[in-house]
Amino acid sequence: MMRAIVIAGLIAMQARGQAPAPNPAGGSLSGRVTNSVTGAGIEGARVRACVVLVACLGPDANLEALSDAAGAFRIDGIPDGQYMIDLAPLQGFMPAFVAQLGPSPTVRVSGDTRLDLQMTPSASIRGRVLDPEGMPAAGVMVKIDGQGCKDCAPLDLKEADEDGEFVFENVPPGFPVILSATPKPQANAADETRIVTTYYPSVIDLKQATVIKHQGLDLIGYDIRLQTALGRAIRGVVIGVDGKPARAAMVSVSKPLSGMVAMIRGAWYGLPDEVTGAEPGQTRSDGKFVFPPVLEGDWRVRAVQRQDDDLAGGAGAVEVSLSKNDIDDLEIHLTPPFVVEVTADWGDSPPAKPPLTLATVRPLDVPQVGVPFLAESGKPQRLEVFPGRYFIAPPGALTPGFYAAAAILENRDVLGQVVELSGPTSIQMIFKSGGGGLRGTVEKGANALVILMADPTSTAQLGYAGSCDANGAFFVPDLPPGEYTVVALQGQPGDPLRPEFTSLLTANGKRVKVESGSTTQVELRLARQP
């Protein structure tokens, strides 16, 4: 899931490109796909050349090829012009540019053109769990979890063996992960320290945990020594939507989320990270659950019960405050999901083919129910959601010639804002034509990424992005009128809410004003990244 979400974000960010000039004769694109660690050819890799990367989502046998046993590929009949290259993930491999969190490669095809590509193999992460005295801790659950990916499930969960050892195989390259070890439930011991969830390298504060990532080589020696603190257990019962104890409901404990949210033209960044107090677990047949010691403080205990693979049957949450004693009688009552309908107002000239997705309704502190229903032409998009906080944003892929101007919820514009949804409602997306554009060049900016950030609200920030061609020229169309800070980067921007990006934007960004129906011109230099 993590790979799919990250690749979808990269596709959305690179969705604007330069159209190739037609060449009746057509050219070719050939090269090799190789292992970035060993240099060996990789067979069966699918390579696509796309005018814009979104086009790679649809089949086009004329502009794609599979690599042979030596890793060689060749695509014939390509009109001369600028193309983005899509290299699909393969079992055990990830495109090297994805593993390095960089932009998709672009190439100018002129006649017979060559481009070699690399893929980075998955690898293992190995370590041990030790008790506070330094002895092997058998039976402790160790989790490897992706960071900056709210919708991603844990990559894996392992139980330390009798020697305290664990190993995670086939960890995707490049993506940052964190290791944590959660002890078993322990007896109540008021005002005494107990073993609590511990993060590599042996810390109890997630913010102090070491983020791990690899580039195709196995990693060893990642030992976690369990720590003690004033921890309290949480015990309780989950009541289902039918009023009966909920069997096999998933229960988790985490810090209530806070902070800003950010989105750059369909790619998500800066979503608040959950701080978990203990490893999630399931209720027993009588609906009861118990958590091992959790650090003192304020927590949210959340439960979800699923009816099938896609749709959750109910969800609920309770805020708790842990101080001197365990909590023994917590009750969580599940409520069923409700429907939010999203409609579109296109003005006097609607598009001939409206998009299937009209808005992004992003859950912040509640589970995602499942894949939203897509909107049929001219009909609402239906979303099933649970009560909680949501970020309302434009759809990831906008219709050419239009921009999202507003999202009306209960007679107020909530576009780019965080809202509380508690029951069935509707959102009307207002789309307008005649948006502004930003055109220019980036000095020495071949294939660079140009990012425009709107001024932040109190809860969120929206951004837009476009790609440079081989000459450093770019054009970002369909922008909502307003003022932006624009910056050019070689590579992905990282989290736009982190201090590093804020400093980069302050030091290198240019202020531009985009007006309706006109194109603003700007000349940029590549930002100096820290």
Short mmCIF file of C-alpha atoms in Angstrom, two decimals:
data_model
loop_
_atom_site.label_atom_id
_atom_site.label_comp_id
_atom_site.label_asym_id
_atom_site.label_seq_id
_atom_site.Cartn_x
_atom_site.Cartn_y
_atom_site.Cartn_z
CA MET A 1 0.00 0.00 0.00
CA MET A 2 2.80 2.39 0.84
CA ARG A 3 4.31 1.96 -2.62
CA ALA A 4 0.98 2.61 -4.34
CA ILE A 5 0.32 5.80 -2.33
CA VAL A 6 3.81 7.25 -2.85
CA ILE A 7 3.81 6.47 -6.57
CA ALA A 8 0.31 7.99 -6.89
CA GLY A 9 1.64 11.14 -5.20
CA LEU A 10 4.58 11.33 -7.62
CA ILE A 11 2.23 10.85 -10.58
CA ALA A 12 -0.02 13.65 -9.36
CA MET A 13 2.91 16.03 -8.82
CA GLN A 14 4.29 15.42 -12.29
CA ALA A 15 0.92 15.69 -14.02
CA ARG A 16 1.82 18.75 -16.11
CA GLY A 17 4.33 18.44 -18.95
CA GLN A 18 5.28 19.82 -22.33
CA ALA A 19 3.48 18.30 -25.31
CA PRO A 20 5.83 16.77 -27.89
CA ALA A 21 6.02 18.20 -31.37
CA PRO A 22 4.77 15.55 -33.78
CA ASN A 23 7.23 13.87 -36.09
CA PRO A 24 5.55 11.71 -38.77
CA ALA A 25 8.64 9.54 -39.09
CA GLY A 26 8.69 8.72 -35.40
CA GLY A 27 11.70 7.88 -33.28
CA SER A 28 12.63 5.25 -30.74
CA LEU A 29 13.61 5.01 -27.10
CA SER A 30 15.86 2.18 -26.00
CA GLY A 31 18.13 1.27 -23.12
CA ARG A 32 18.63 -1.16 -20.24
CA VAL A 33 16.95 -1.60 -16.86
CA THR A 34 19.53 -2.71 -14.31
CA ASN A 35 19.89 -3.50 -10.62
CA SER A 36 21.28 -0.35 -8.95
CA VAL A 37 23.33 -2.49 -6.53
CA THR A 38 24.71 -5.28 -8.75
CA GLY A 39 24.43 -3.76 -12.22
CA ALA A 40 22.70 -6.91 -13.53
CA GLY A 41 19.90 -6.59 -16.08
CA ILE A 42 16.32 -6.92 -14.84
CA GLU A 43 13.84 -8.88 -16.91
CA GLY A 44 10.12 -8.02 -17.16
CA ALA A 45 10.35 -4.34 -16.20
CA ARG A 46 7.62 -2.28 -17.88
CA VAL A 47 8.83 1.04 -19.33
CA ARG A 48 6.37 3.65 -20.61
CA ALA A 49 6.91 6.98 -22.34
CA CYS A 50 4.15 9.48 -21.62
CA VAL A 51 3.35 13.01 -22.76
CA VAL A 52 2.26 13.55 -19.16
CA LEU A 53 2.71 10.91 -16.51
CA VAL A 54 -1.02 10.61 -15.85
CA ALA A 55 -1.29 9.12 -19.34
CA CYS A 56 0.80 6.19 -18.07
CA LEU A 57 -2.23 5.05 -16.07
CA GLY A 58 -4.00 4.03 -19.28
CA PRO A 59 -2.91 1.28 -21.68
CA ASP A 60 -0.92 2.38 -24.71
CA ALA A 61 0.90 -0.54 -26.28
CA ASN A 62 2.61 1.76 -28.78
CA LEU A 63 4.49 3.64 -26.08
CA GLU A 64 5.58 0.89 -23.73
CA ALA A 65 7.88 -2.11 -23.66
CA LEU A 66 9.01 -4.91 -21.35
CA SER A 67 12.70 -5.49 -20.72
CA ASP A 68 14.19 -8.79 -21.89
CA ALA A 69 16.43 -11.22 -20.00
CA ALA A 70 19.37 -8.83 -20.30
CA GLY A 71 17.29 -5.87 -19.13
CA ALA A 72 17.14 -4.32 -22.63
CA PHE A 73 14.01 -2.54 -23.87
CA ARG A 74 13.01 -0.64 -27.00
CA ILE A 75 9.95 1.47 -27.83
CA ASP A 76 9.48 2.34 -31.51
CA GLY A 77 7.22 4.84 -33.24
CA ILE A 78 7.57 7.71 -30.75
CA PRO A 79 7.04 11.21 -32.17
CA ASP A 80 9.92 13.56 -31.33
CA GLY A 81 9.32 15.59 -28.18
CA GLN A 82 9.57 15.69 -24.40
CA TYR A 83 8.37 12.64 -22.46
CA MET A 84 8.07 11.53 -18.87
CA ILE A 85 9.15 7.98 -18.13
CA ASP A 86 7.15 5.57 -16.00
CA LEU A 87 9.01 2.52 -14.71
CA ALA A 88 6.52 0.24 -12.96
CA PRO A 89 7.50 -1.43 -9.65
CA LEU A 90 8.48 -5.07 -10.00
CA GLN A 91 8.44 -7.89 -7.47
CA GLY A 92 11.37 -7.18 -5.17
CA PHE A 93 12.37 -3.95 -6.94
CA MET A 94 11.43 -0.28 -6.90
CA PRO A 95 12.46 2.30 -9.53
CA ALA A 96 15.63 3.97 -8.25
CA PHE A 97 14.16 7.46 -8.64
CA VAL A 98 11.24 6.44 -6.39
CA ALA A 99 13.60 4.83 -3.86
CA GLN A 100 15.55 8.09 -3.76
CA LEU A 101 12.25 10.05 -3.44
CA GLY A 102 13.14 11.97 -6.59
CA PRO A 103 11.07 13.09 -9.57
CA SER A 104 10.19 10.84 -12.48
CA PRO A 105 12.84 11.05 -15.23
CA THR A 106 12.11 12.97 -18.41
CA VAL A 107 13.77 12.61 -21.79
CA ARG A 108 13.64 14.47 -25.09
CA VAL A 109 13.17 11.92 -27.87
CA SER A 110 14.79 12.94 -31.12
CA GLY A 111 15.23 10.13 -33.61
CA ASP A 112 16.79 7.11 -31.92
CA THR A 113 17.29 8.03 -28.26
CA ARG A 114 18.87 5.98 -25.46
CA LEU A 115 18.00 6.07 -21.77
CA ASP A 116 19.26 3.62 -19.15
CA LEU A 117 17.18 3.08 -16.02
CA GLN A 118 17.88 1.55 -12.63
CA MET A 119 15.79 -0.30 -10.08
CA THR A 120 16.72 -0.72 -6.42
CA PRO A 121 16.10 -4.10 -4.76
CA SER A 122 14.21 -4.61 -1.53
CA ALA A 123 16.34 -5.59 1.46
CA SER A 124 16.07 -6.90 5.01
CA ILE A 125 16.40 -5.21 8.40
CA ARG A 126 17.60 -7.41 11.26
CA GLY A 127 18.02 -6.83 14.99
CA ARG A 128 17.28 -7.97 18.56
CA VAL A 129 15.03 -6.99 21.43
CA LEU A 130 16.64 -6.85 24.87
CA ASP A 131 15.03 -6.40 28.27
CA PRO A 132 16.03 -3.46 30.53
CA GLU A 133 18.88 -5.60 31.94
CA GLY A 134 20.26 -6.33 28.48
CA MET A 135 19.03 -9.94 28.23
CA PRO A 136 17.14 -11.29 25.17
CA ALA A 137 13.41 -10.48 25.36
CA ALA A 138 11.47 -13.31 23.71
CA GLY A 139 7.86 -12.90 22.58
CA VAL A 140 7.95 -9.11 22.24
CA MET A 141 6.09 -7.78 19.19
CA VAL A 142 8.27 -5.69 16.87
CA LYS A 143 6.70 -3.43 14.24
CA ILE A 144 8.25 -1.74 11.23
CA ASP A 145 6.13 1.24 10.24
CA GLY A 146 6.32 3.70 7.37
CA GLN A 147 6.63 7.39 8.24
CA GLY A 148 4.72 10.22 6.52
CA CYS A 149 2.09 7.81 5.16
CA LYS A 150 -1.04 8.04 7.25
CA ASP A 151 -3.04 5.50 5.21
CA CYS A 152 -0.26 2.91 5.10
CA ALA A 153 -0.64 -0.19 7.21
CA PRO A 154 2.42 -1.37 9.14
CA LEU A 155 4.85 -2.89 6.67
CA ASP A 156 5.15 -5.93 8.91
CA LEU A 157 4.85 -7.23 12.47
CA LYS A 158 7.16 -9.84 13.97
CA GLU A 159 7.50 -11.64 17.29
CA ALA A 160 11.03 -11.76 18.68
CA ASP A 161 12.27 -15.37 18.97
CA GLU A 162 13.79 -17.02 22.04
CA ASP A 163 17.03 -15.12 21.44
CA GLY A 164 15.18 -11.82 21.06
CA GLU A 165 16.00 -11.73 17.34
CA PHE A 166 13.76 -10.45 14.54
CA VAL A 167 14.13 -9.89 10.81
CA PHE A 168 11.96 -8.00 8.30
CA GLU A 169 12.39 -9.20 4.73
CA ASN A 170 11.63 -7.35 1.49
CA VAL A 171 11.50 -3.84 2.96
CA PRO A 172 10.90 -1.36 0.08
CA PRO A 173 13.96 0.81 -0.58
CA GLY A 174 14.08 4.53 0.12
CA PHE A 175 10.93 4.88 2.20
CA PRO A 176 11.68 5.92 5.79
CA VAL A 177 10.60 3.46 8.50
CA ILE A 178 10.72 3.28 12.29
CA LEU A 179 11.13 0.17 14.45
CA SER A 180 9.17 -0.22 17.69
CA ALA A 181 8.88 -2.99 20.29
CA THR A 182 5.73 -3.39 22.39
CA PRO A 183 5.79 -5.51 25.59
CA LYS A 184 3.11 -7.93 26.71
CA PRO A 185 0.36 -6.80 29.14
CA GLN A 186 1.63 -6.57 32.73
CA ALA A 187 -0.02 -6.65 36.14
CA ASN A 188 -1.32 -3.43 37.69
CA ALA A 189 1.31 -1.65 39.76
CA ALA A 190 0.23 1.82 40.82
CA ASP A 191 2.99 4.43 41.03
CA GLU A 192 5.60 1.95 39.77
CA THR A 193 7.49 1.92 36.49
CA ARG A 194 6.79 -0.74 33.90
CA ILE A 195 8.17 -1.67 30.49
CA VAL A 196 6.58 0.48 27.77
CA THR A 197 6.66 0.64 23.97
CA THR A 198 10.24 1.42 22.93
CA TYR A 199 11.51 2.76 19.60
CA TYR A 200 14.86 2.15 17.96
CA PRO A 201 17.44 3.07 19.28
CA SER A 202 15.89 2.40 22.72
CA VAL A 203 13.82 5.57 23.31
CA ILE A 204 10.21 5.98 24.46
CA ASP A 205 9.56 9.25 22.62
CA LEU A 206 8.68 8.75 18.94
CA LYS A 207 10.22 12.13 18.11
CA GLN A 208 13.60 10.79 19.26
CA ALA A 209 13.36 7.58 17.23
CA THR A 210 15.87 6.99 14.43
CA VAL A 211 14.36 6.92 10.96
CA ILE A 212 15.76 4.04 8.90
CA LYS A 213 15.94 3.66 5.14
CA HIS A 214 18.06 1.58 2.81
CA GLN A 215 19.17 1.71 -0.82
CA GLY A 216 19.18 -1.99 -1.66
CA LEU A 217 21.57 -3.40 0.97
CA ASP A 218 20.57 -5.56 3.95
CA LEU A 219 20.83 -3.81 7.33
CA ILE A 220 21.85 -5.57 10.57
CA GLY A 221 22.42 -4.67 14.19
CA TYR A 222 19.20 -2.74 14.84
CA ASP A 223 18.86 -3.68 18.51
CA ILE A 224 16.13 -2.27 20.77
CA ARG A 225 16.63 -2.26 24.55
CA LEU A 226 13.25 -2.00 26.26
CA GLN A 227 12.76 0.99 28.55
CA THR A 228 10.67 1.50 31.68
CA ALA A 229 8.48 4.45 32.61
CA LEU A 230 5.32 5.33 34.54
CA GLY A 231 2.95 3.33 32.34
CA ARG A 232 -0.71 2.46 32.81
CA ALA A 233 -2.79 -0.33 31.29
CA ILE A 234 -6.10 0.29 29.49
CA ARG A 235 -8.84 -2.35 29.65
CA GLY A 236 -12.36 -2.13 28.33
CA VAL A 237 -15.05 -3.37 25.99
CA VAL A 238 -16.24 -2.44 22.50
CA ILE A 239 -19.99 -2.30 21.88
CA GLY A 240 -21.07 -2.83 18.27
CA VAL A 241 -23.66 -0.89 16.26
CA ASP A 242 -26.20 -3.60 17.26
CA GLY A 243 -25.66 -2.88 20.96
CA LYS A 244 -23.85 -6.18 21.56
CA PRO A 245 -20.16 -6.77 22.43
CA ALA A 246 -18.11 -6.45 19.23
CA ARG A 247 -15.98 -9.51 18.54
CA ALA A 248 -12.67 -9.13 16.60
CA ALA A 249 -12.82 -5.32 16.52
CA MET A 250 -9.44 -3.62 16.01
CA VAL A 251 -8.53 -1.30 18.90
CA SER A 252 -5.69 1.24 18.91
CA VAL A 253 -4.40 3.90 21.29
CA SER A 254 -2.74 7.08 20.02
CA LYS A 255 -2.25 10.75 20.76
CA PRO A 256 -5.05 13.04 19.51
CA LEU A 257 -3.80 14.51 16.26
CA SER A 258 -3.02 18.18 15.84
CA GLY A 259 -1.06 20.39 13.50
CA MET A 260 -1.17 21.58 9.93
CA VAL A 261 -2.05 19.65 6.78
CA ALA A 262 -0.53 20.18 3.33
CA MET A 263 -1.24 19.08 -0.24
CA ILE A 264 0.71 19.90 -3.41
CA ARG A 265 -1.50 19.24 -6.46
CA GLY A 266 -2.63 15.78 -5.42
CA ALA A 267 0.51 14.71 -3.50
CA TRP A 268 0.10 14.65 0.28
CA TYR A 269 2.63 15.96 2.75
CA GLY A 270 2.64 17.10 6.34
CA LEU A 271 -0.27 14.97 7.49
CA PRO A 272 0.01 14.79 11.28
CA ASP A 273 1.82 11.64 12.37
CA GLU A 274 0.08 9.47 14.94
CA VAL A 275 2.00 8.76 18.13
CA THR A 276 0.92 5.28 19.16
CA GLY A 277 0.88 4.24 22.80
CA ALA A 278 0.88 0.49 22.18
CA GLU A 279 0.50 -2.04 19.41
CA PRO A 280 -3.13 -2.29 18.15
CA GLY A 281 -5.02 -5.43 19.11
CA GLN A 282 -8.32 -7.25 18.63
CA THR A 283 -11.23 -7.67 21.01
CA ARG A 284 -12.07 -11.13 22.32
CA SER A 285 -15.37 -12.92 21.76
CA ASP A 286 -16.85 -10.96 24.68
CA GLY A 287 -15.78 -7.63 23.10
CA LYS A 288 -13.11 -6.99 25.74
CA PHE A 289 -9.57 -5.71 25.13
CA VAL A 290 -6.46 -4.87 27.15
CA PHE A 291 -3.44 -2.75 26.28
CA PRO A 292 0.02 -3.16 27.80
CA PRO A 293 1.41 -0.20 29.80
CA VAL A 294 0.95 3.15 28.05
CA LEU A 295 2.79 6.30 29.08
CA GLU A 296 0.88 8.71 31.28
CA GLY A 297 -0.89 11.50 29.40
CA ASP A 298 -3.88 12.16 27.13
CA TRP A 299 -4.74 9.47 24.58
CA ARG A 300 -7.46 8.51 22.13
CA VAL A 301 -8.62 4.89 22.17
CA ARG A 302 -10.20 4.02 18.82
CA ALA A 303 -12.03 0.90 17.65
CA VAL A 304 -13.06 -0.29 14.17
CA GLN A 305 -15.02 -3.38 13.20
CA ARG A 306 -14.98 -4.59 9.61
CA GLN A 307 -17.76 -6.49 7.88
CA ASP A 308 -15.71 -7.39 4.81
CA ASP A 309 -12.43 -6.49 3.12
CA ASP A 310 -13.48 -2.98 2.11
CA LEU A 311 -16.25 -1.58 4.28
CA ALA A 312 -15.99 -1.03 8.03
CA GLY A 313 -19.13 -1.89 9.96
CA GLY A 314 -18.57 0.69 12.69
CA ALA A 315 -16.06 2.90 14.42
CA GLY A 316 -15.80 4.82 17.66
CA ALA A 317 -13.29 6.62 19.85
CA VAL A 318 -12.94 7.78 23.46
CA GLU A 319 -10.51 10.33 24.89
CA VAL A 320 -8.76 9.17 28.07
CA SER A 321 -6.29 10.69 30.51
CA LEU A 322 -3.81 8.33 32.17
CA SER A 323 -2.34 9.40 35.50
CA LYS A 324 -1.91 7.27 38.63
CA ASN A 325 -3.99 4.16 37.93
CA ASP A 326 -4.90 1.74 35.18
CA ILE A 327 -8.22 2.20 33.34
CA ASP A 328 -10.30 -0.96 33.80
CA ASP A 329 -13.80 -0.19 32.52
CA LEU A 330 -13.52 1.82 29.28
CA GLU A 331 -16.48 1.49 26.89
CA ILE A 332 -16.26 2.31 23.18
CA HIS A 333 -19.54 2.43 21.24
CA LEU A 334 -19.31 1.93 17.49
CA THR A 335 -21.36 3.97 15.04
CA PRO A 336 -21.99 3.09 11.38
CA PRO A 337 -20.56 5.20 8.53
CA PHE A 338 -22.67 7.87 6.88
CA VAL A 339 -22.75 9.31 3.37
CA VAL A 340 -21.31 12.61 2.18
CA GLU A 341 -22.36 13.56 -1.34
CA VAL A 342 -20.07 15.73 -3.47
CA THR A 343 -21.59 17.63 -6.38
CA ALA A 344 -19.98 19.92 -8.96
CA ASP A 345 -20.91 23.34 -10.34
CA TRP A 346 -19.02 23.92 -13.62
CA GLY A 347 -20.61 27.22 -14.55
CA ASP A 348 -21.95 27.88 -18.04
CA SER A 349 -19.49 25.62 -19.92
CA PRO A 350 -19.09 22.25 -18.21
CA PRO A 351 -16.41 19.89 -19.54
CA ALA A 352 -17.47 17.32 -22.09
CA LYS A 353 -16.19 14.56 -19.81
CA PRO A 354 -16.40 15.45 -16.08
CA PRO A 355 -13.89 13.72 -13.78
CA LEU A 356 -14.79 10.67 -11.73
CA THR A 357 -13.42 12.25 -8.56
CA LEU A 358 -14.78 15.68 -7.63
CA ALA A 359 -13.03 16.38 -4.31
CA THR A 360 -10.52 15.04 -1.83
CA VAL A 361 -12.08 14.41 1.59
CA ARG A 362 -9.10 13.29 3.64
CA PRO A 363 -9.64 11.70 7.10
CA LEU A 364 -7.30 13.01 9.79
CA ASP A 365 -8.27 11.17 12.95
CA VAL A 366 -10.69 8.46 11.80
CA PRO A 367 -10.17 5.37 9.62
CA GLN A 368 -10.70 5.41 5.88
CA VAL A 369 -13.84 3.36 5.21
CA GLY A 370 -12.81 2.21 1.76
CA VAL A 371 -12.52 3.30 -1.85
CA PRO A 372 -15.01 6.16 -2.48
CA PHE A 373 -17.68 5.71 -5.09
CA LEU A 374 -16.68 7.46 -8.31
CA ALA A 375 -19.01 10.04 -9.77
CA GLU A 376 -20.84 9.09 -12.95
CA SER A 377 -21.10 11.86 -15.53
CA GLY A 378 -23.17 14.68 -14.06
CA LYS A 379 -23.98 12.77 -10.86
CA PRO A 380 -22.74 13.22 -7.26
CA GLN A 381 -19.75 11.42 -5.85
CA ARG A 382 -20.71 9.45 -2.73
CA LEU A 383 -18.29 9.05 0.16
CA GLU A 384 -18.87 6.85 3.20
CA VAL A 385 -17.17 8.33 6.27
CA PHE A 386 -17.15 8.18 10.08
CA PRO A 387 -17.59 11.13 12.45
CA GLY A 388 -14.32 13.05 12.79
CA ARG A 389 -12.02 15.66 11.28
CA TYR A 390 -11.44 15.85 7.51
CA PHE A 391 -9.33 17.98 5.19
CA ILE A 392 -11.27 19.22 2.15
CA ALA A 393 -9.12 19.75 -0.95
CA PRO A 394 -9.34 19.72 -4.76
CA PRO A 395 -9.26 16.34 -6.51
CA GLY A 396 -5.79 14.94 -7.16
CA ALA A 397 -6.20 15.20 -10.95
CA LEU A 398 -7.88 18.41 -12.12
CA THR A 399 -9.82 18.73 -15.38
CA PRO A 400 -7.73 20.72 -17.93
CA GLY A 401 -9.07 24.24 -18.33
CA PHE A 402 -10.65 24.37 -14.85
CA TYR A 403 -9.54 25.03 -11.29
CA ALA A 404 -11.26 24.38 -7.96
CA ALA A 405 -12.50 27.75 -6.69
CA ALA A 406 -14.51 26.73 -3.59
CA ALA A 407 -16.00 23.83 -1.62
CA ILE A 408 -19.34 24.82 -0.11
CA LEU A 409 -20.37 23.00 3.08
CA GLU A 410 -23.38 24.35 4.98
CA ASN A 411 -23.17 27.74 3.19
CA ARG A 412 -19.45 28.31 3.86
CA ASP A 413 -16.34 27.77 1.78
CA VAL A 414 -14.14 25.05 3.33
CA LEU A 415 -11.70 24.47 0.46
CA GLY A 416 -8.25 23.87 1.93
CA GLN A 417 -9.64 23.71 5.45
CA VAL A 418 -10.10 21.10 8.18
CA VAL A 419 -13.75 20.47 9.09
CA GLU A 420 -15.66 18.30 11.54
CA LEU A 421 -18.15 15.89 9.91
CA SER A 422 -20.69 14.28 12.23
CA GLY A 423 -23.56 13.11 9.97
CA PRO A 424 -24.88 12.89 6.42
CA THR A 425 -24.21 16.08 4.46
CA SER A 426 -23.23 17.38 1.04
CA ILE A 427 -20.33 19.39 -0.39
CA GLN A 428 -20.64 21.43 -3.59
CA MET A 429 -17.38 21.91 -5.48
CA ILE A 430 -17.26 25.14 -7.50
CA PHE A 431 -15.05 24.81 -10.58
CA LYS A 432 -14.17 27.79 -12.74
CA SER A 433 -12.49 28.19 -16.11
CA GLY A 434 -10.12 30.99 -17.00
CA GLY A 435 -7.58 30.31 -14.30
CA GLY A 436 -4.16 31.87 -14.35
CA GLY A 437 -0.87 30.36 -15.50
CA LEU A 438 2.78 30.60 -14.55
CA ARG A 439 5.42 30.34 -17.26
CA GLY A 440 9.16 30.74 -17.15
CA THR A 441 12.57 29.11 -17.11
CA VAL A 442 14.87 27.80 -14.42
CA GLU A 443 18.57 28.48 -14.90
CA LYS A 444 20.34 25.12 -15.28
CA GLY A 445 16.98 23.57 -14.39
CA ALA A 446 16.65 20.65 -16.78
CA ASN A 447 13.84 18.41 -15.48
CA ALA A 448 13.54 20.48 -12.30
CA LEU A 449 10.36 20.69 -10.25
CA VAL A 450 8.62 24.06 -9.84
CA ILE A 451 6.42 24.43 -6.74
CA LEU A 452 3.97 27.23 -5.95
CA MET A 453 2.76 27.45 -2.35
CA ALA A 454 -0.33 29.48 -1.46
CA ASP A 455 -0.29 31.35 1.82
CA PRO A 456 -1.32 29.01 4.66
CA THR A 457 -4.59 29.11 6.56
CA SER A 458 -4.72 28.32 10.27
CA THR A 459 -4.96 24.59 9.58
CA ALA A 460 -3.68 23.83 6.09
CA GLN A 461 -1.70 24.87 3.03
CA LEU A 462 -2.26 24.10 -0.66
CA GLY A 463 0.39 24.02 -3.33
CA TYR A 464 0.74 23.40 -7.06
CA ALA A 465 3.56 21.93 -9.13
CA GLY A 466 4.88 21.58 -12.67
CA SER A 467 7.93 20.13 -14.38
CA CYS A 468 10.68 21.73 -16.43
CA ASP A 469 11.69 20.34 -19.77
CA ALA A 470 15.29 19.59 -20.76
CA ASN A 471 15.88 23.32 -21.33
CA GLY A 472 14.54 24.37 -17.95
CA ALA A 473 11.29 25.79 -19.37
CA PHE A 474 8.01 25.20 -17.56
CA PHE A 475 4.33 26.12 -17.68
CA VAL A 476 1.87 25.55 -14.82
CA PRO A 477 -1.74 26.11 -16.03
CA ASP A 478 -5.14 26.31 -14.35
CA LEU A 479 -4.03 28.08 -11.18
CA PRO A 480 -6.53 29.75 -8.86
CA PRO A 481 -5.94 33.53 -8.94
CA GLY A 482 -3.93 34.77 -5.97
CA GLU A 483 -0.45 35.25 -4.57
CA TYR A 484 2.07 32.43 -4.29
CA THR A 485 5.64 31.77 -3.29
CA VAL A 486 7.38 29.86 -6.10
CA VAL A 487 10.58 27.82 -5.87
CA ALA A 488 12.47 25.49 -8.22
CA LEU A 489 13.98 22.25 -6.90
CA GLN A 490 16.03 19.42 -8.31
CA GLY A 491 14.25 16.50 -6.67
CA GLN A 492 11.26 16.08 -4.40
CA PRO A 493 10.41 18.90 -1.97
CA GLY A 494 10.01 16.85 1.17
CA ASP A 495 7.41 17.76 3.75
CA PRO A 496 6.42 21.41 3.10
CA LEU A 497 5.47 21.85 6.76
CA ARG A 498 8.87 20.97 8.14
CA PRO A 499 11.24 23.79 9.12
CA GLU A 500 13.74 22.73 6.42
CA PHE A 501 11.24 23.40 3.63
CA THR A 502 10.03 26.62 5.25
CA SER A 503 13.63 27.86 5.40
CA LEU A 504 14.23 26.82 1.79
CA LEU A 505 11.10 28.66 0.66
CA THR A 506 12.04 31.79 2.61
CA ALA A 507 15.61 31.85 1.32
CA ASN A 508 14.95 30.93 -2.32
CA GLY A 509 11.28 31.59 -3.07
CA LYS A 510 9.90 34.37 -5.26
CA ARG A 511 6.54 36.02 -4.70
CA VAL A 512 4.28 36.00 -7.76
CA LYS A 513 0.74 37.17 -8.39
CA VAL A 514 -1.43 35.02 -10.64
CA GLU A 515 -4.43 36.71 -12.23
CA SER A 516 -7.50 35.20 -13.85
CA GLY A 517 -7.17 34.53 -17.57
CA SER A 518 -3.54 35.63 -17.86
CA THR A 519 -0.08 34.10 -17.65
CA THR A 520 2.57 35.40 -15.27
CA GLN A 521 6.20 35.21 -16.38
CA VAL A 522 9.03 34.45 -13.94
CA GLU A 523 12.70 33.51 -14.13
CA LEU A 524 14.05 31.21 -11.41
CA ARG A 525 17.25 29.67 -10.14
CA LEU A 526 17.49 26.28 -8.51
CA ALA A 527 17.06 26.47 -4.75
CA ARG A 528 20.03 25.61 -2.59
CA GLN A 529 18.76 22.75 -0.49
CA PRO A 530 20.17 22.21 3.00
#
